[in-house]
Amino acid sequence: MAAVEAMVTAVSSSVVPERRLRETPFPRLTYEEALARYGSDKPDLRFEMELVDLSDVVRGADFRVFSDALGAGGAVYAIRAPGCGAYARRQLDELTELAKRHGAGGLVHLSVQADGTLHGPAAKFLEAAREGVRAATGAEPGDLLLIVADADRTTAAEALGQLRLEMGDRLGLRDPAVLAYVWIYRFPMFKWDADLNRWDATHNPFSAPVWEEADRMEAEPGSIHAQQYDLALNGWELGGGSIRIHRRDLLERAFALMGHTVEGMRDQFGALLDALEYGAPPHGGIALGVERWAALLANQDNIREVTAFPKTQSGSDLMLGAPSPLDPQQLADLHLTLDLG
């Protein structure tokens, strides 16, 4: 990580000397910390406005939106938008639609009045928790509180994280002159696939688990973290990598957890599994998205602006004239036919 930081810092300083690094060494956040504080695994650290977990504060409130989410093991998260308490209905509706587009069932909004009371459709249900809500969020008169509750903690956090970015733009907090790099690490190794009724790799099946957690892989797969790491910049994933599994037995255990049979492992990954028998050393790496990095350093929102020969939205390459018609002989050689109907 130190070598990557040194390279990234040197390039950033030489290519865009007019922009400043927010912090060095780069901050390090676990996946859980990033999600709980910023609602994203690639957080924009150019501004604060961190998420606040109100679950314990509003627990017991006679408000079904909150009680249903908490009863299902979910969470209630809030952000404070300073000075936005006078937002009009149209603006609040826009924020509600944004939250819904990102998975939330809805959005609870509360404005803080001059006398400290809360105003909004849900305010009457939260009167007993009012002081706790204000203390937890640091809300002052004139502020707006945006709250998302969901039975899935990740859904609640990510939906509110999108609102955080929106409010950061509206309030001019995402300073284009600042480069805020951050490392994210200790990602979940497995996620449950309800459609296939099995565990699946969060990133890829070859990333090593945190060594001290490997013994409980089969017993508690949802609690295992991978030795994966991402480098994010201003809310964009700049690159990622991992330490890889270098032991055959451990890789076979991971494959088995994801539903692979012994025969299936041999057919798909036999060469790799055999290679590990010969004593592959611990190894890992990282890959940076150079074009994305160039776009960010050039203050461009669209990566196509810095791509040498960008493809169109339909996937065609105007410079190379691709895709070109396929030669029938090529299809015949591969025993393929095209169904254009």
mmCIF file of C-alpha atoms in Angstrom:
data_model
loop_
_atom_site.group_PDB
_atom_site.id
_atom_site.type_symbol
_atom_site.label_atom_id
_atom_site.label_comp_id
_atom_site.label_asym_id
_atom_site.label_seq_id
_atom_site.Cartn_x
_atom_site.Cartn_y
_atom_site.Cartn_z
ATOM 1 C CA MET A 1 0.000 0.000 0.000
ATOM 2 C CA ALA A 2 2.804 2.406 0.835
ATOM 3 C CA ALA A 3 4.393 1.971 -2.606
ATOM 4 C CA VAL A 4 1.070 2.572 -4.364
ATOM 5 C CA GLU A 5 0.441 5.667 -2.225
ATOM 6 C CA ALA A 6 3.862 7.067 -3.095
ATOM 7 C CA MET A 7 3.288 6.553 -6.819
ATOM 8 C CA VAL A 8 -0.250 7.956 -6.740
ATOM 9 C CA THR A 9 0.837 10.959 -4.682
ATOM 10 C CA ALA A 10 3.756 11.729 -6.999
ATOM 11 C CA VAL A 11 1.616 11.534 -10.141
ATOM 12 C CA SER A 12 -1.197 13.592 -8.607
ATOM 13 C CA SER A 13 1.190 16.316 -7.484
ATOM 14 C CA SER A 14 3.026 16.524 -10.791
ATOM 15 C CA VAL A 15 0.047 16.260 -13.149
ATOM 16 C CA VAL A 16 -2.354 18.542 -11.274
ATOM 17 C CA PRO A 17 -0.245 20.715 -8.949
ATOM 18 C CA GLU A 18 -3.136 23.171 -8.564
ATOM 19 C CA ARG A 19 -5.185 20.499 -6.767
ATOM 20 C CA ARG A 20 -4.377 19.463 -3.218
ATOM 21 C CA LEU A 21 -4.360 16.123 -1.466
ATOM 22 C CA ARG A 22 -6.822 16.055 1.400
ATOM 23 C CA GLU A 23 -4.773 13.754 3.595
ATOM 24 C CA THR A 24 -1.608 11.668 3.545
ATOM 25 C CA PRO A 25 -1.005 8.897 4.338
ATOM 26 C CA PHE A 26 -4.317 7.929 2.787
ATOM 27 C CA PRO A 27 -7.019 7.041 5.339
ATOM 28 C CA ARG A 28 -7.875 3.360 5.770
ATOM 29 C CA LEU A 29 -11.436 2.219 6.378
ATOM 30 C CA THR A 30 -12.830 -1.277 6.624
ATOM 31 C CA TYR A 31 -15.768 -2.050 4.356
ATOM 32 C CA GLU A 32 -18.116 -2.000 7.363
ATOM 33 C CA GLU A 33 -16.773 1.378 8.532
ATOM 34 C CA ALA A 34 -17.118 2.922 5.071
ATOM 35 C CA LEU A 35 -20.673 1.669 4.668
ATOM 36 C CA ALA A 36 -21.776 2.712 8.163
ATOM 37 C CA ARG A 37 -20.235 6.192 7.946
ATOM 38 C CA TYR A 38 -20.670 7.085 4.274
ATOM 39 C CA GLY A 39 -23.089 4.558 2.786
ATOM 40 C CA SER A 40 -20.581 3.492 0.150
ATOM 41 C CA ASP A 41 -17.577 1.212 -0.335
ATOM 42 C CA LYS A 42 -15.970 3.989 -2.401
ATOM 43 C CA PRO A 43 -16.763 7.009 -0.228
ATOM 44 C CA ASP A 44 -16.178 10.628 -1.153
ATOM 45 C CA LEU A 45 -14.172 12.017 1.770
ATOM 46 C CA ARG A 46 -14.024 15.590 0.499
ATOM 47 C CA PHE A 47 -16.843 16.474 2.904
ATOM 48 C CA GLU A 48 -18.238 15.177 6.184
ATOM 49 C CA MET A 49 -22.030 14.699 6.458
ATOM 50 C CA GLU A 50 -21.557 11.205 7.858
ATOM 51 C CA LEU A 51 -24.426 8.781 8.359
ATOM 52 C CA VAL A 52 -25.744 8.451 11.902
ATOM 53 C CA ASP A 53 -27.241 5.180 13.144
ATOM 54 C CA LEU A 54 -30.488 6.119 14.902
ATOM 55 C CA SER A 55 -31.587 2.526 15.484
ATOM 56 C CA ASP A 56 -31.209 2.603 19.270
ATOM 57 C CA VAL A 57 -32.477 6.182 19.535
ATOM 58 C CA VAL A 58 -35.819 5.507 17.815
ATOM 59 C CA ARG A 59 -36.282 1.920 18.993
ATOM 60 C CA GLY A 60 -39.655 1.754 20.685
ATOM 61 C CA ALA A 61 -41.092 4.725 18.784
ATOM 62 C CA ASP A 62 -44.674 4.164 17.664
ATOM 63 C CA PHE A 63 -43.779 4.512 14.002
ATOM 64 C CA ARG A 64 -44.280 1.441 11.890
ATOM 65 C CA VAL A 65 -41.708 2.377 9.234
ATOM 66 C CA PHE A 66 -38.997 2.235 11.897
ATOM 67 C CA SER A 67 -40.372 -0.582 14.048
ATOM 68 C CA ASP A 68 -40.820 -2.935 11.069
ATOM 69 C CA ALA A 69 -37.269 -2.327 9.853
ATOM 70 C CA LEU A 70 -35.747 -2.774 13.302
ATOM 71 C CA GLY A 71 -37.895 -5.805 14.075
ATOM 72 C CA ALA A 72 -36.484 -7.505 10.973
ATOM 73 C CA GLY A 73 -32.913 -6.834 12.084
ATOM 74 C CA GLY A 74 -32.434 -3.750 9.921
ATOM 75 C CA ALA A 75 -31.377 -0.213 10.705
ATOM 76 C CA VAL A 76 -32.453 3.423 10.708
ATOM 77 C CA TYR A 77 -29.840 5.833 9.328
ATOM 78 C CA ALA A 78 -29.896 9.620 9.100
ATOM 79 C CA ILE A 79 -27.848 12.476 7.683
ATOM 80 C CA ARG A 80 -28.004 16.146 8.624
ATOM 81 C CA ALA A 81 -28.206 18.652 5.779
ATOM 82 C CA PRO A 82 -27.229 21.977 7.367
ATOM 83 C CA GLY A 83 -29.414 24.963 6.499
ATOM 84 C CA CYS A 84 -31.833 22.960 4.344
ATOM 85 C CA GLY A 85 -34.787 22.962 6.737
ATOM 86 C CA ALA A 86 -36.779 25.299 4.492
ATOM 87 C CA TYR A 87 -36.701 22.905 1.526
ATOM 88 C CA ALA A 88 -39.881 23.062 -0.552
ATOM 89 C CA ARG A 89 -42.159 20.098 -1.193
ATOM 90 C CA ARG A 90 -40.788 19.749 -4.721
ATOM 91 C CA GLN A 91 -37.213 19.457 -3.440
ATOM 92 C CA LEU A 92 -38.211 16.905 -0.801
ATOM 93 C CA ASP A 93 -40.087 14.880 -3.412
ATOM 94 C CA GLU A 94 -36.949 14.843 -5.582
ATOM 95 C CA LEU A 95 -34.918 13.460 -2.691
ATOM 96 C CA THR A 96 -37.582 10.864 -1.936
ATOM 97 C CA GLU A 97 -37.557 9.639 -5.540
ATOM 98 C CA LEU A 98 -33.749 9.467 -5.486
ATOM 99 C CA ALA A 99 -33.845 7.329 -2.327
ATOM 100 C CA LYS A 100 -36.399 4.999 -3.919
ATOM 101 C CA ARG A 101 -34.303 4.634 -7.086
ATOM 102 C CA HIS A 102 -31.473 3.370 -4.913
ATOM 103 C CA GLY A 103 -33.501 0.732 -3.090
ATOM 104 C CA ALA A 104 -35.156 2.563 -0.200
ATOM 105 C CA GLY A 105 -38.846 2.056 0.427
ATOM 106 C CA GLY A 106 -39.205 5.771 1.127
ATOM 107 C CA LEU A 107 -37.650 8.751 2.877
ATOM 108 C CA VAL A 108 -38.463 10.370 6.211
ATOM 109 C CA HIS A 109 -37.617 14.073 6.322
ATOM 110 C CA LEU A 110 -37.650 16.294 9.406
ATOM 111 C CA SER A 111 -36.828 19.985 9.635
ATOM 112 C CA VAL A 112 -35.604 21.497 12.899
ATOM 113 C CA GLN A 113 -37.637 24.543 13.917
ATOM 114 C CA ALA A 114 -36.350 27.629 15.739
ATOM 115 C CA ASP A 115 -37.652 26.296 19.068
ATOM 116 C CA GLY A 116 -35.928 22.931 18.560
ATOM 117 C CA THR A 117 -39.042 20.981 17.652
ATOM 118 C CA LEU A 118 -39.137 18.683 14.642
ATOM 119 C CA HIS A 119 -41.458 19.310 11.720
ATOM 120 C CA GLY A 120 -42.492 16.753 9.139
ATOM 121 C CA PRO A 121 -45.016 13.996 8.433
ATOM 122 C CA ALA A 122 -43.390 11.647 10.964
ATOM 123 C CA ALA A 123 -42.596 14.250 13.646
ATOM 124 C CA LYS A 124 -45.588 13.396 15.852
ATOM 125 C CA PHE A 125 -44.413 9.786 16.132
ATOM 126 C CA LEU A 126 -40.941 10.829 17.246
ATOM 127 C CA GLU A 127 -41.775 13.405 19.884
ATOM 128 C CA ALA A 128 -40.449 11.196 22.703
ATOM 129 C CA ALA A 129 -37.220 10.588 20.785
ATOM 130 C CA ARG A 130 -36.797 14.205 19.659
ATOM 131 C CA GLU A 131 -33.933 15.160 21.947
ATOM 132 C CA GLY A 132 -32.160 11.881 21.258
ATOM 133 C CA VAL A 133 -32.456 12.412 17.518
ATOM 134 C CA ARG A 134 -31.127 15.957 17.752
ATOM 135 C CA ALA A 135 -28.259 14.951 20.023
ATOM 136 C CA ALA A 136 -27.228 12.007 17.842
ATOM 137 C CA THR A 137 -27.282 13.998 14.596
ATOM 138 C CA GLY A 138 -26.050 17.321 15.970
ATOM 139 C CA ALA A 139 -29.019 19.010 14.275
ATOM 140 C CA GLU A 140 -29.552 22.727 14.809
ATOM 141 C CA PRO A 141 -32.515 24.990 13.980
ATOM 142 C CA GLY A 142 -32.764 25.398 10.229
ATOM 143 C CA ASP A 143 -31.297 21.966 9.459
ATOM 144 C CA LEU A 144 -32.939 19.131 7.532
ATOM 145 C CA LEU A 145 -32.731 15.501 8.636
ATOM 146 C CA LEU A 146 -33.031 12.812 5.972
ATOM 147 C CA ILE A 147 -33.770 9.341 7.350
ATOM 148 C CA VAL A 148 -33.927 5.933 5.680
ATOM 149 C CA ALA A 149 -35.069 2.741 7.405
ATOM 150 C CA ASP A 150 -34.859 -0.727 5.901
ATOM 151 C CA ALA A 151 -34.888 -4.347 6.994
ATOM 152 C CA ASP A 152 -31.524 -4.702 5.255
ATOM 153 C CA ARG A 153 -28.847 -2.506 6.834
ATOM 154 C CA THR A 154 -26.822 -2.346 3.645
ATOM 155 C CA THR A 155 -29.805 -1.153 1.592
ATOM 156 C CA ALA A 156 -30.560 1.595 4.111
ATOM 157 C CA ALA A 157 -26.950 2.758 4.235
ATOM 158 C CA GLU A 158 -26.399 2.716 0.468
ATOM 159 C CA ALA A 159 -29.630 4.574 -0.303
ATOM 160 C CA LEU A 160 -28.751 7.275 2.211
ATOM 161 C CA GLY A 161 -25.204 7.336 0.866
ATOM 162 C CA GLN A 162 -26.590 8.384 -2.516
ATOM 163 C CA LEU A 163 -28.567 11.154 -0.828
ATOM 164 C CA ARG A 164 -25.372 12.244 0.910
ATOM 165 C CA LEU A 165 -23.661 12.684 -2.457
ATOM 166 C CA GLU A 166 -26.673 14.575 -3.815
ATOM 167 C CA MET A 167 -26.692 16.956 -0.855
ATOM 168 C CA GLY A 168 -22.930 17.349 -1.154
ATOM 169 C CA ASP A 169 -23.445 18.575 -4.710
ATOM 170 C CA ARG A 170 -26.351 20.838 -3.802
ATOM 171 C CA LEU A 171 -24.419 22.447 -0.964
ATOM 172 C CA GLY A 172 -21.183 22.783 -2.956
ATOM 173 C CA LEU A 173 -19.237 20.538 -0.587
ATOM 174 C CA ARG A 174 -17.564 18.300 -3.209
ATOM 175 C CA ASP A 175 -14.626 20.604 -3.861
ATOM 176 C CA PRO A 176 -13.139 19.855 -7.326
ATOM 177 C CA ALA A 177 -9.778 21.210 -6.147
ATOM 178 C CA VAL A 178 -9.391 18.427 -3.561
ATOM 179 C CA LEU A 179 -8.163 14.867 -4.158
ATOM 180 C CA ALA A 180 -9.428 12.653 -1.329
ATOM 181 C CA TYR A 181 -7.885 9.188 -1.646
ATOM 182 C CA VAL A 182 -8.959 6.407 0.715
ATOM 183 C CA TRP A 183 -8.164 2.702 1.117
ATOM 184 C CA ILE A 184 -11.072 0.318 1.733
ATOM 185 C CA TYR A 185 -10.213 -3.158 3.002
ATOM 186 C CA ARG A 186 -11.623 -6.274 4.708
ATOM 187 C CA PHE A 187 -14.506 -6.774 2.301
ATOM 188 C CA PRO A 188 -17.005 -9.570 2.986
ATOM 189 C CA MET A 189 -15.688 -12.701 1.307
ATOM 190 C CA PHE A 190 -19.067 -14.321 0.615
ATOM 191 C CA LYS A 191 -22.616 -13.169 -0.041
ATOM 192 C CA TRP A 192 -25.772 -15.257 -0.067
ATOM 193 C CA ASP A 193 -27.372 -15.785 -3.486
ATOM 194 C CA ALA A 194 -31.058 -16.319 -2.747
ATOM 195 C CA ASP A 195 -31.857 -17.213 -6.368
ATOM 196 C CA LEU A 196 -29.285 -20.021 -6.510
ATOM 197 C CA ASN A 197 -29.642 -20.879 -2.807
ATOM 198 C CA ARG A 198 -25.895 -20.868 -2.188
ATOM 199 C CA TRP A 199 -23.010 -18.676 -1.137
ATOM 200 C CA ASP A 200 -21.085 -16.793 -3.787
ATOM 201 C CA ALA A 201 -17.829 -14.841 -3.836
ATOM 202 C CA THR A 202 -18.288 -11.118 -3.287
ATOM 203 C CA HIS A 203 -15.412 -10.209 -5.636
ATOM 204 C CA ASN A 204 -13.769 -13.377 -6.924
ATOM 205 C CA PRO A 205 -13.310 -16.904 -5.570
ATOM 206 C CA PHE A 206 -9.513 -16.674 -5.519
ATOM 207 C CA SER A 207 -9.111 -13.937 -2.879
ATOM 208 C CA ALA A 208 -7.761 -15.246 0.399
ATOM 209 C CA PRO A 209 -9.793 -15.009 3.578
ATOM 210 C CA VAL A 210 -8.378 -13.184 6.562
ATOM 211 C CA TRP A 211 -6.187 -16.008 7.842
ATOM 212 C CA GLU A 212 -7.454 -16.033 11.421
ATOM 213 C CA GLU A 213 -11.064 -16.335 10.166
ATOM 214 C CA ALA A 214 -10.504 -19.231 7.745
ATOM 215 C CA ASP A 215 -11.287 -21.959 10.315
ATOM 216 C CA ARG A 216 -14.947 -20.928 10.501
ATOM 217 C CA MET A 217 -15.481 -20.644 6.739
ATOM 218 C CA GLU A 218 -18.063 -23.426 6.579
ATOM 219 C CA ALA A 219 -19.735 -22.656 9.916
ATOM 220 C CA GLU A 220 -20.117 -18.867 9.458
ATOM 221 C CA PRO A 221 -19.447 -17.956 5.818
ATOM 222 C CA GLY A 222 -21.260 -14.633 6.148
ATOM 223 C CA SER A 223 -18.792 -13.463 8.798
ATOM 224 C CA ILE A 224 -15.626 -14.148 6.769
ATOM 225 C CA HIS A 225 -13.633 -11.226 5.378
ATOM 226 C CA ALA A 226 -11.398 -11.364 2.333
ATOM 227 C CA GLN A 227 -7.935 -9.894 2.032
ATOM 228 C CA GLN A 228 -9.218 -7.506 -0.621
ATOM 229 C CA TYR A 229 -8.533 -3.810 -0.893
ATOM 230 C CA ASP A 230 -9.725 -0.956 -3.083
ATOM 231 C CA LEU A 231 -8.325 2.506 -3.602
ATOM 232 C CA ALA A 232 -11.061 5.124 -4.023
ATOM 233 C CA LEU A 233 -10.829 8.757 -5.064
ATOM 234 C CA ASN A 234 -13.578 11.361 -4.684
ATOM 235 C CA GLY A 235 -16.315 8.731 -4.693
ATOM 236 C CA TRP A 236 -14.898 6.627 -7.546
ATOM 237 C CA GLU A 237 -13.256 3.241 -7.342
ATOM 238 C CA LEU A 238 -9.758 3.858 -8.673
ATOM 239 C CA GLY A 239 -8.402 0.339 -8.426
ATOM 240 C CA GLY A 240 -8.499 -2.871 -6.476
ATOM 241 C CA GLY A 241 -6.628 -6.034 -5.665
ATOM 242 C CA SER A 242 -6.205 -8.814 -3.163
ATOM 243 C CA ILE A 243 -3.938 -11.368 -1.587
ATOM 244 C CA ARG A 244 -4.760 -14.643 -3.347
ATOM 245 C CA ILE A 245 -5.316 -18.113 -1.962
ATOM 246 C CA HIS A 246 -2.083 -20.040 -2.435
ATOM 247 C CA ARG A 247 -3.116 -23.339 -0.788
ATOM 248 C CA ARG A 248 -5.027 -26.014 -2.676
ATOM 249 C CA ASP A 249 -7.001 -27.209 0.344
ATOM 250 C CA LEU A 250 -8.231 -23.711 1.148
ATOM 251 C CA LEU A 251 -9.226 -22.976 -2.440
ATOM 252 C CA GLU A 252 -11.111 -26.270 -2.648
ATOM 253 C CA ARG A 253 -12.988 -25.398 0.552
ATOM 254 C CA ALA A 254 -13.986 -22.037 -0.903
ATOM 255 C CA PHE A 255 -15.134 -23.649 -4.159
ATOM 256 C CA ALA A 256 -17.125 -26.294 -2.263
ATOM 257 C CA LEU A 257 -18.896 -23.607 -0.232
ATOM 258 C CA MET A 258 -19.958 -21.991 -3.509
ATOM 259 C CA GLY A 259 -21.527 -25.209 -4.736
ATOM 260 C CA HIS A 260 -18.730 -26.692 -6.879
ATOM 261 C CA THR A 261 -18.403 -30.466 -6.897
ATOM 262 C CA VAL A 262 -15.017 -32.173 -6.853
ATOM 263 C CA GLU A 263 -15.509 -33.088 -10.517
ATOM 264 C CA GLY A 264 -16.536 -29.553 -11.370
ATOM 265 C CA MET A 265 -13.455 -28.119 -9.687
ATOM 266 C CA ARG A 266 -11.250 -30.498 -11.645
ATOM 267 C CA ASP A 267 -12.903 -29.601 -14.961
ATOM 268 C CA GLN A 268 -12.844 -25.819 -14.491
ATOM 269 C CA PHE A 269 -9.815 -25.181 -12.294
ATOM 270 C CA GLY A 270 -7.766 -28.367 -12.492
ATOM 271 C CA ALA A 271 -4.617 -26.698 -13.806
ATOM 272 C CA LEU A 272 -4.660 -24.080 -11.060
ATOM 273 C CA LEU A 273 -5.337 -26.586 -8.289
ATOM 274 C CA ASP A 274 -2.532 -28.819 -9.539
ATOM 275 C CA ALA A 275 -0.169 -25.836 -9.712
ATOM 276 C CA LEU A 276 -0.817 -25.036 -6.057
ATOM 277 C CA GLU A 277 0.374 -28.518 -5.180
ATOM 278 C CA TYR A 278 3.902 -27.435 -6.087
ATOM 279 C CA GLY A 279 4.116 -24.778 -3.426
ATOM 280 C CA ALA A 280 2.957 -21.465 -4.827
ATOM 281 C CA PRO A 281 4.148 -18.657 -2.553
ATOM 282 C CA PRO A 282 1.787 -16.123 -0.972
ATOM 283 C CA HIS A 283 1.068 -13.531 -3.632
ATOM 284 C CA GLY A 284 -1.201 -10.608 -4.427
ATOM 285 C CA GLY A 285 -1.386 -7.348 -6.306
ATOM 286 C CA ILE A 286 -3.468 -4.397 -7.368
ATOM 287 C CA ALA A 287 -4.696 -2.998 -10.679
ATOM 288 C CA LEU A 288 -5.431 0.703 -11.142
ATOM 289 C CA GLY A 289 -7.951 2.001 -13.655
ATOM 290 C CA VAL A 290 -5.596 4.382 -15.432
ATOM 291 C CA GLU A 291 -8.257 5.894 -17.703
ATOM 292 C CA ARG A 292 -10.619 6.502 -14.792
ATOM 293 C CA TRP A 293 -7.772 8.055 -12.849
ATOM 294 C CA ALA A 294 -6.925 10.278 -15.824
ATOM 295 C CA ALA A 295 -10.563 11.389 -16.053
ATOM 296 C CA LEU A 296 -10.625 12.315 -12.371
ATOM 297 C CA LEU A 297 -7.334 14.201 -12.544
ATOM 298 C CA ALA A 298 -8.615 16.023 -15.630
ATOM 299 C CA ASN A 299 -11.861 16.836 -13.794
ATOM 300 C CA GLN A 300 -13.956 14.913 -16.335
ATOM 301 C CA ASP A 301 -17.108 13.025 -15.369
ATOM 302 C CA ASN A 302 -17.066 10.799 -18.462
ATOM 303 C CA ILE A 303 -14.199 8.349 -18.935
ATOM 304 C CA ARG A 304 -14.699 8.510 -22.702
ATOM 305 C CA GLU A 305 -13.240 12.031 -22.654
ATOM 306 C CA VAL A 306 -9.780 10.608 -21.887
ATOM 307 C CA THR A 307 -9.998 7.349 -23.844
ATOM 308 C CA ALA A 308 -7.812 7.312 -26.953
ATOM 309 C CA PHE A 309 -10.332 5.522 -29.165
ATOM 310 C CA PRO A 310 -13.616 5.527 -27.280
ATOM 311 C CA LYS A 311 -16.446 3.280 -28.310
ATOM 312 C CA THR A 312 -19.944 4.627 -28.828
ATOM 313 C CA GLN A 313 -22.768 3.804 -26.454
ATOM 314 C CA SER A 314 -23.762 0.961 -28.795
ATOM 315 C CA GLY A 315 -20.282 -0.571 -28.472
ATOM 316 C CA SER A 316 -19.018 0.270 -31.944
ATOM 317 C CA ASP A 317 -15.485 1.566 -32.512
ATOM 318 C CA LEU A 318 -15.549 4.322 -35.138
ATOM 319 C CA MET A 319 -11.769 4.412 -35.559
ATOM 320 C CA LEU A 320 -11.441 0.687 -36.278
ATOM 321 C CA GLY A 321 -14.811 0.238 -37.945
ATOM 322 C CA ALA A 322 -15.718 -2.450 -35.451
ATOM 323 C CA PRO A 323 -17.654 -4.591 -35.189
ATOM 324 C CA SER A 324 -17.188 -5.756 -38.764
ATOM 325 C CA PRO A 325 -19.213 -8.514 -40.478
ATOM 326 C CA LEU A 326 -18.091 -12.021 -39.594
ATOM 327 C CA ASP A 327 -16.535 -14.184 -42.246
ATOM 328 C CA PRO A 328 -18.740 -17.280 -42.769
ATOM 329 C CA GLN A 329 -15.588 -19.413 -42.859
ATOM 330 C CA GLN A 330 -14.617 -18.205 -39.371
ATOM 331 C CA LEU A 331 -18.011 -19.271 -38.072
ATOM 332 C CA ALA A 332 -17.673 -22.633 -39.777
ATOM 333 C CA ASP A 333 -14.230 -23.190 -38.270
ATOM 334 C CA LEU A 334 -15.708 -22.623 -34.810
ATOM 335 C CA HIS A 335 -18.833 -24.657 -35.532
ATOM 336 C CA LEU A 336 -21.033 -21.629 -34.847
ATOM 337 C CA THR A 337 -24.189 -20.374 -36.495
ATOM 338 C CA LEU A 338 -25.854 -16.987 -36.043
ATOM 339 C CA ASP A 339 -29.514 -16.641 -35.194
ATOM 340 C CA LEU A 340 -30.405 -13.141 -36.363
ATOM 341 C CA GLY A 341 -34.114 -13.635 -35.920
#
